[in-house]
């Protein structure tokens, strides 16, 4: 008697490989953030930047970090690119939120609310994945 069990859509090895790729590109997003924040700190040291200029700089860094990481991840994974981008943006935001809670901050970015930061991170991540 032959059984016709449904085949799994994606083998476990492929899921593990996709998760590893996702984590690598999430780390890439934080590497880009680190470089961007160091550059912003240097600019703040050399020039008298206002608080609003620094806040705009931080938001630009968030957008670039999640967009680039999601774009490259989407190119690598080739399937469901916008979902992977959305996941990178969401995970990026959750790590930011966790760090801000541990540090005792009430908001993720200075002068903005948490929902706006969530939308920026997830939106730029999803856009990066879609354009990949």
CSV table of N, CA and C in Angstrom, one decimal:
chain,number,residue,atom,x,y,z
A,1,UNK,N,0.8,-1.2,0.0
A,1,UNK,CA,0.0,0.0,0.0
A,1,UNK,C,0.9,1.2,0.0
A,2,UNK,N,0.7,2.1,-0.9
A,2,UNK,CA,1.5,3.3,-1.1
A,2,UNK,C,0.8,4.5,-0.5
A,3,UNK,N,1.5,5.2,0.3
A,3,UNK,CA,0.9,6.4,1.0
A,3,UNK,C,1.3,7.7,0.2
A,4,UNK,N,0.4,8.6,0.0
A,4,UNK,CA,0.7,9.8,-0.7
A,4,UNK,C,0.6,11.0,0.3
A,5,UNK,N,1.7,11.1,1.1
A,5,UNK,CA,1.8,12.2,2.0
A,5,UNK,C,2.2,13.4,1.3
A,6,UNK,N,1.7,14.6,1.7
A,6,UNK,CA,2.1,15.8,1.0
A,6,UNK,C,3.6,16.1,1.3
A,7,UNK,N,4.2,16.6,0.3
A,7,UNK,CA,5.6,17.0,0.5
A,7,UNK,C,5.7,18.4,1.1
A,8,UNK,N,6.8,18.5,1.9
A,8,UNK,CA,7.0,19.8,2.5
A,8,UNK,C,7.4,20.8,1.5
A,9,UNK,N,6.9,22.1,1.7
A,9,UNK,CA,7.2,23.1,0.7
A,9,UNK,C,8.6,23.5,0.7
A,10,UNK,N,9.2,23.6,1.8
A,10,UNK,CA,10.6,24.0,1.9
A,10,UNK,C,11.4,23.1,2.9
A,11,UNK,N,12.4,22.4,2.5
A,11,UNK,CA,13.1,21.5,3.4
A,11,UNK,C,13.7,22.3,4.6
A,12,UNK,N,13.9,21.6,5.7
A,12,UNK,CA,14.4,22.2,6.9
A,12,UNK,C,15.8,22.9,6.6
A,13,UNK,N,16.6,22.3,5.8
A,13,UNK,CA,17.9,22.8,5.6
A,13,UNK,C,17.8,24.2,4.9
A,14,UNK,N,16.9,24.4,4.0
A,14,UNK,CA,16.7,25.6,3.3
A,14,UNK,C,16.2,26.7,4.3
A,15,UNK,N,15.3,26.3,5.2
A,15,UNK,CA,14.8,27.3,6.2
A,15,UNK,C,15.9,27.7,7.1
A,16,UNK,N,16.8,26.8,7.5
A,16,UNK,CA,17.9,27.2,8.3
A,16,UNK,C,18.9,28.1,7.6
A,17,UNK,N,19.1,27.8,6.3
A,17,UNK,CA,20.0,28.6,5.5
A,17,UNK,C,19.4,30.0,5.3
A,18,UNK,N,18.1,30.1,5.1
A,18,UNK,CA,17.5,31.4,5.0
A,18,UNK,C,17.6,32.2,6.3
A,19,UNK,N,17.4,31.5,7.4
A,19,UNK,CA,17.5,32.2,8.7
A,19,UNK,C,18.9,32.7,8.9
A,20,UNK,N,19.9,32.0,8.6
A,20,UNK,CA,21.3,32.4,8.7
A,20,UNK,C,21.6,33.6,7.8
A,21,UNK,N,21.1,33.6,6.6
A,21,UNK,CA,21.3,34.7,5.7
A,21,UNK,C,20.5,35.9,6.2
A,22,UNK,N,19.3,35.7,6.8
A,22,UNK,CA,18.6,36.8,7.4
A,22,UNK,C,19.4,37.5,8.5
A,23,UNK,N,19.9,36.7,9.4
A,23,UNK,CA,20.7,37.2,10.5
A,23,UNK,C,21.9,37.9,10.1
A,24,UNK,N,22.6,37.4,9.1
A,24,UNK,CA,23.8,38.1,8.6
A,24,UNK,C,23.4,39.5,8.1
A,25,UNK,N,22.3,39.6,7.3
A,25,UNK,CA,22.0,40.9,6.8
A,25,UNK,C,21.4,41.8,7.9
A,26,UNK,N,20.8,41.2,8.9
A,26,UNK,CA,20.4,42.1,10.1
A,26,UNK,C,21.7,42.6,10.7
A,27,UNK,N,22.7,41.8,10.9
A,27,UNK,CA,24.0,42.3,11.4
A,27,UNK,C,24.6,43.4,10.5
A,28,UNK,N,24.4,43.2,9.2
A,28,UNK,CA,24.9,44.2,8.2
A,28,UNK,C,24.2,45.5,8.5
A,29,UNK,N,22.9,45.5,8.7
A,29,UNK,CA,22.2,46.7,9.0
A,29,UNK,C,22.7,47.4,10.2
A,30,UNK,N,23.1,46.7,11.2
A,30,UNK,CA,23.7,47.3,12.4
A,30,UNK,C,25.1,47.8,12.2
A,31,UNK,N,25.8,47.1,11.3
A,31,UNK,CA,27.2,47.6,10.9
A,31,UNK,C,27.0,48.9,10.2
A,32,UNK,N,26.1,49.0,9.3
A,32,UNK,CA,25.8,50.3,8.6
A,32,UNK,C,25.4,51.4,9.6
A,33,UNK,N,24.6,51.0,10.5
A,33,UNK,CA,24.2,52.0,11.6
A,33,UNK,C,25.3,52.5,12.4
A,34,UNK,N,26.2,51.6,12.7
A,34,UNK,CA,27.4,51.9,13.5
A,34,UNK,C,28.3,52.9,12.8
A,35,UNK,N,28.5,52.6,11.5
A,35,UNK,CA,29.4,53.5,10.7
A,35,UNK,C,28.7,54.9,10.5
A,36,UNK,N,27.4,54.9,10.3
A,36,UNK,CA,26.6,56.1,10.1
A,36,UNK,C,26.6,56.9,11.4
A,37,UNK,N,26.4,56.3,12.6
A,37,UNK,CA,26.4,57.0,13.8
A,37,UNK,C,27.8,57.6,14.1
A,38,UNK,N,28.9,56.9,13.8
A,38,UNK,CA,30.2,57.4,14.0
A,38,UNK,C,30.4,58.6,13.1
A,39,UNK,N,30.0,58.6,11.9
A,39,UNK,CA,30.1,59.7,11.0
A,39,UNK,C,29.3,60.9,11.5
A,40,UNK,N,28.1,60.6,12.0
A,40,UNK,CA,27.2,61.7,12.6
A,40,UNK,C,27.9,62.3,13.8
A,41,UNK,N,28.5,61.5,14.6
A,41,UNK,CA,29.2,62.0,15.8
A,41,UNK,C,30.4,62.9,15.4
A,42,UNK,N,31.1,62.5,14.3
A,42,UNK,CA,32.2,63.3,13.8
A,42,UNK,C,31.7,64.6,13.3
A,43,UNK,N,30.6,64.6,12.6
A,43,UNK,CA,30.0,65.8,12.1
A,43,UNK,C,29.5,66.7,13.2
A,44,UNK,N,29.0,66.1,14.3
A,44,UNK,CA,28.5,66.9,15.4
A,44,UNK,C,29.7,67.5,16.2
A,45,UNK,N,30.9,66.8,16.2
A,45,UNK,CA,32.1,67.3,16.8
A,45,UNK,C,32.7,68.5,16.0
A,46,UNK,N,32.6,68.4,14.7
A,46,UNK,CA,33.2,69.4,13.8
A,46,UNK,C,32.3,70.6,13.6
A,47,UNK,N,31.0,70.4,13.5
A,47,UNK,CA,30.1,71.5,13.2
A,47,UNK,C,29.0,71.6,14.3
A,48,UNK,N,28.5,72.8,14.4
A,48,UNK,CA,27.5,73.0,15.4
A,48,UNK,C,26.1,72.6,14.9
A,49,UNK,N,25.8,71.4,15.0
A,49,UNK,CA,24.5,70.9,14.5
A,49,UNK,C,23.4,71.1,15.5
A,50,UNK,N,22.2,71.4,15.0
A,50,UNK,CA,21.1,71.5,15.9
A,50,UNK,C,20.5,70.1,16.3
A,51,UNK,N,19.6,70.1,17.2
A,51,UNK,CA,19.0,68.9,17.6
A,51,UNK,C,18.2,68.3,16.5
A,52,UNK,N,17.5,69.1,15.8
A,52,UNK,CA,16.7,68.6,14.7
A,52,UNK,C,17.6,68.1,13.6
A,53,UNK,N,18.7,68.6,13.3
A,53,UNK,CA,19.6,68.1,12.3
A,53,UNK,C,20.2,66.7,12.7
A,54,UNK,N,20.4,66.6,14.0
A,54,UNK,CA,20.9,65.3,14.5
A,54,UNK,C,19.8,64.2,14.4
A,55,UNK,N,18.6,64.6,14.7
A,55,UNK,CA,17.4,63.7,14.6
A,55,UNK,C,17.2,63.3,13.2
A,56,UNK,N,17.3,64.2,12.3
A,56,UNK,CA,17.1,63.9,10.8
A,56,UNK,C,18.3,62.9,10.4
A,57,UNK,N,19.5,63.2,10.9
A,57,UNK,CA,20.6,62.3,10.6
A,57,UNK,C,20.4,60.9,11.1
A,58,UNK,N,19.8,60.7,12.3
A,58,UNK,CA,19.5,59.4,12.9
A,58,UNK,C,18.5,58.7,12.0
A,59,UNK,N,17.4,59.4,11.6
A,59,UNK,CA,16.4,58.8,10.8
A,59,UNK,C,16.9,58.4,9.4
A,60,UNK,N,17.8,59.2,8.8
A,60,UNK,CA,18.4,58.8,7.6
A,60,UNK,C,19.3,57.6,7.7
A,61,UNK,N,20.0,57.5,8.8
A,61,UNK,CA,20.8,56.3,9.1
A,61,UNK,C,19.9,55.1,9.2
A,62,UNK,N,18.7,55.2,9.9
A,62,UNK,CA,17.8,54.1,10.0
A,62,UNK,C,17.3,53.6,8.7
A,63,UNK,N,16.9,54.6,7.8
A,63,UNK,CA,16.4,54.3,6.5
A,63,UNK,C,17.5,53.6,5.6
A,64,UNK,N,18.7,54.2,5.6
A,64,UNK,CA,19.7,53.6,4.8
A,64,UNK,C,20.1,52.2,5.3
A,65,UNK,N,20.2,52.0,6.6
A,65,UNK,CA,20.6,50.7,7.1
A,65,UNK,C,19.6,49.6,6.8
A,66,UNK,N,18.3,49.9,7.0
A,66,UNK,CA,17.3,48.8,6.7
A,66,UNK,C,17.1,48.6,5.2
A,67,UNK,N,17.1,49.7,4.5
A,67,UNK,CA,16.9,49.6,3.0
A,67,UNK,C,18.0,48.8,2.4
A,68,UNK,N,19.3,49.1,2.7
A,68,UNK,CA,20.4,48.4,2.1
A,68,UNK,C,20.5,47.0,2.5
A,69,UNK,N,20.3,46.7,3.8
A,69,UNK,CA,20.3,45.3,4.2
A,69,UNK,C,19.2,44.5,3.6
A,70,UNK,N,18.0,45.1,3.5
A,70,UNK,CA,16.9,44.3,2.9
A,70,UNK,C,17.1,44.2,1.4
A,71,UNK,N,17.7,45.2,0.7
A,71,UNK,CA,17.9,45.1,-0.7
A,71,UNK,C,18.9,44.0,-1.0
A,72,UNK,N,20.0,43.9,-0.3
A,72,UNK,CA,21.0,42.9,-0.5
A,72,UNK,C,20.4,41.5,-0.1
A,73,UNK,N,19.7,41.4,1.0
A,73,UNK,CA,19.0,40.2,1.4
A,73,UNK,C,18.0,39.7,0.3
A,74,UNK,N,17.3,40.6,-0.2
A,74,UNK,CA,16.3,40.2,-1.2
A,74,UNK,C,17.0,39.7,-2.5
A,75,UNK,N,18.1,40.3,-2.8
A,75,UNK,CA,18.9,39.8,-4.0
A,75,UNK,C,19.4,38.4,-3.7
A,76,UNK,N,19.8,38.2,-2.5
A,76,UNK,CA,20.4,36.8,-2.2
A,76,UNK,C,19.3,35.8,-2.1
A,77,UNK,N,18.2,36.1,-1.5
A,77,UNK,CA,17.1,35.0,-1.3
A,77,UNK,C,16.2,34.8,-2.5
A,78,UNK,N,16.0,35.8,-3.3
A,78,UNK,CA,15.3,35.8,-4.5
A,78,UNK,C,13.8,35.4,-4.5
A,79,UNK,N,13.3,35.1,-3.4
A,79,UNK,CA,11.8,34.7,-3.2
A,79,UNK,C,11.3,35.5,-2.0
A,80,UNK,N,10.0,36.0,-2.2
A,80,UNK,CA,9.4,36.7,-1.1
A,80,UNK,C,10.2,37.8,-0.6
A,81,UNK,N,10.8,38.6,-1.5
A,81,UNK,CA,11.8,39.6,-1.2
A,81,UNK,C,11.2,40.7,-0.2
A,82,UNK,N,10.0,41.1,-0.5
A,82,UNK,CA,9.4,42.2,0.3
A,82,UNK,C,9.1,41.7,1.7
A,83,UNK,N,8.8,40.4,1.9
A,83,UNK,CA,8.5,39.8,3.2
A,83,UNK,C,9.9,39.8,4.0
A,84,UNK,N,10.9,39.4,3.3
A,84,UNK,CA,12.2,39.3,4.0
A,84,UNK,C,12.7,40.8,4.4
A,85,UNK,N,12.4,41.7,3.5
A,85,UNK,CA,12.7,43.1,3.8
A,85,UNK,C,11.9,43.6,5.0
A,86,UNK,N,10.6,43.3,5.0
A,86,UNK,CA,9.8,43.6,6.1
A,86,UNK,C,10.3,43.0,7.4
A,87,UNK,N,10.7,41.8,7.4
A,87,UNK,CA,11.2,41.1,8.5
A,87,UNK,C,12.5,41.7,9.0
A,88,UNK,N,13.4,42.1,8.1
A,88,UNK,CA,14.6,42.8,8.5
A,88,UNK,C,14.3,44.1,9.2
A,89,UNK,N,13.4,44.9,8.6
A,89,UNK,CA,13.0,46.2,9.2
A,89,UNK,C,12.4,46.0,10.6
A,90,UNK,N,11.5,45.0,10.7
A,90,UNK,CA,10.9,44.7,12.0
A,90,UNK,C,11.9,44.2,13.1
A,91,UNK,N,12.8,43.3,12.7
A,91,UNK,CA,13.8,42.8,13.6
A,91,UNK,C,14.7,44.0,14.0
A,92,UNK,N,15.1,44.8,13.1
A,92,UNK,CA,15.9,46.0,13.4
A,92,UNK,C,15.3,46.9,14.4
A,93,UNK,N,14.0,47.1,14.2
A,93,UNK,CA,13.2,48.0,15.1
A,93,UNK,C,13.1,47.3,16.5
A,94,UNK,N,12.9,46.0,16.5
A,94,UNK,CA,12.7,45.3,17.8
A,94,UNK,C,14.0,45.4,18.6
A,95,UNK,N,15.1,45.2,17.9
A,95,UNK,CA,16.4,45.3,18.6
A,95,UNK,C,16.6,46.7,19.2
A,96,UNK,N,16.3,47.7,18.3
A,96,UNK,CA,16.4,49.1,18.8
A,96,UNK,C,15.5,49.4,20.0
A,97,UNK,N,14.3,48.8,20.0
A,97,UNK,CA,13.4,49.0,21.1
A,97,UNK,C,13.9,48.3,22.4
A,98,UNK,N,14.5,47.1,22.2
A,98,UNK,CA,15.0,46.4,23.3
A,98,UNK,C,16.2,47.2,24.0
A,99,UNK,N,17.0,47.7,23.1
A,99,UNK,CA,18.2,48.5,23.6
A,99,UNK,C,17.7,49.7,24.3
A,100,UNK,N,16.7,50.4,23.8
A,100,UNK,CA,16.2,51.6,24.4
A,100,UNK,C,15.6,51.3,25.7
A,101,UNK,N,14.9,50.2,25.8
A,101,UNK,CA,14.2,49.9,27.1
A,101,UNK,C,15.3,49.5,28.1
A,102,UNK,N,16.3,48.8,27.7
A,102,UNK,CA,17.4,48.4,28.6
A,102,UNK,C,18.1,49.7,29.1
A,103,UNK,N,18.3,50.7,28.2
A,103,UNK,CA,19.0,51.9,28.5
A,103,UNK,C,18.1,52.9,29.3
A,104,UNK,N,16.8,52.6,29.4
A,104,UNK,CA,15.9,53.4,30.2
A,104,UNK,C,15.4,54.6,29.4
A,105,UNK,N,15.4,54.5,28.1
A,105,UNK,CA,14.9,55.6,27.3
A,105,UNK,C,13.4,55.3,27.0
A,106,UNK,N,12.6,56.4,26.8
A,106,UNK,CA,11.2,56.2,26.6
A,106,UNK,C,10.9,56.1,25.1
A,107,UNK,N,11.8,56.5,24.2
A,107,UNK,CA,11.5,56.5,22.8
A,107,UNK,C,12.8,55.9,22.1
A,108,UNK,N,12.6,55.4,20.9
A,108,UNK,CA,13.7,54.8,20.2
A,108,UNK,C,14.7,55.9,19.7
A,109,UNK,N,14.1,56.9,19.1
A,109,UNK,CA,14.9,58.0,18.6
A,109,UNK,C,14.6,59.3,19.3
A,110,UNK,N,15.6,60.2,19.5
A,110,UNK,CA,15.3,61.4,20.2
A,110,UNK,C,14.3,62.3,19.4
A,111,UNK,N,13.3,62.8,20.0
A,111,UNK,CA,12.3,63.7,19.4
A,111,UNK,C,11.3,63.0,18.5
A,112,UNK,N,11.2,61.7,18.4
A,112,UNK,CA,10.2,61.1,17.6
A,112,UNK,C,9.5,60.0,18.5
A,113,UNK,N,8.4,59.6,18.0
A,113,UNK,CA,7.7,58.5,18.8
A,113,UNK,C,8.0,57.1,18.2
A,114,UNK,N,7.7,56.2,19.0
A,114,UNK,CA,8.1,54.8,18.7
A,114,UNK,C,7.3,54.3,17.4
A,115,UNK,N,6.1,54.6,17.3
A,115,UNK,CA,5.3,54.2,16.1
A,115,UNK,C,5.9,54.7,14.8
A,116,UNK,N,6.4,56.0,14.8
A,116,UNK,CA,7.0,56.5,13.6
A,116,UNK,C,8.3,55.8,13.3
A,117,UNK,N,9.1,55.5,14.3
A,117,UNK,CA,10.3,54.7,14.1
A,117,UNK,C,10.0,53.3,13.5
A,118,UNK,N,9.0,52.7,14.1
A,118,UNK,CA,8.5,51.4,13.5
A,118,UNK,C,8.2,51.5,12.1
A,119,UNK,N,7.4,52.5,11.7
A,119,UNK,CA,7.0,52.6,10.3
A,119,UNK,C,8.2,52.9,9.4
A,120,UNK,N,9.1,53.7,9.9
A,120,UNK,CA,10.3,54.0,9.1
A,120,UNK,C,11.1,52.8,8.8
A,121,UNK,N,11.4,52.0,9.9
A,121,UNK,CA,12.2,50.8,9.8
A,121,UNK,C,11.6,49.7,8.9
A,122,UNK,N,10.3,49.5,9.2
A,122,UNK,CA,9.6,48.4,8.4
A,122,UNK,C,9.4,48.8,7.0
A,123,UNK,N,9.0,50.1,6.8
A,123,UNK,CA,8.8,50.6,5.5
A,123,UNK,C,10.0,50.6,4.6
A,124,UNK,N,11.1,51.1,5.1
A,124,UNK,CA,12.3,51.1,4.3
A,124,UNK,C,12.9,49.7,4.1
A,125,UNK,N,12.7,48.8,5.0
A,125,UNK,CA,13.1,47.4,4.8
A,125,UNK,C,12.3,46.8,3.7
A,126,UNK,N,11.0,47.0,3.8
A,126,UNK,CA,10.1,46.4,2.8
A,126,UNK,C,10.4,47.0,1.4
A,127,UNK,N,10.6,48.3,1.3
A,127,UNK,CA,10.9,48.9,0.1
A,127,UNK,C,12.2,48.4,-0.5
A,128,UNK,N,13.2,48.2,0.3
A,128,UNK,CA,14.5,47.6,-0.1
A,128,UNK,C,14.3,46.2,-0.6
A,129,UNK,N,13.5,45.4,0.0
A,129,UNK,CA,13.2,44.1,-0.5
A,129,UNK,C,12.5,44.1,-1.8
A,130,UNK,N,11.5,45.0,-1.9
A,130,UNK,CA,10.7,45.0,-3.2
A,130,UNK,C,11.6,45.5,-4.4
A,131,UNK,N,12.5,46.4,-4.1
A,131,UNK,CA,13.3,46.9,-5.2
A,131,UNK,C,14.5,46.0,-5.6
A,132,UNK,N,14.7,44.9,-4.8
A,132,UNK,CA,15.9,44.0,-5.0
A,132,UNK,C,15.7,43.2,-6.3
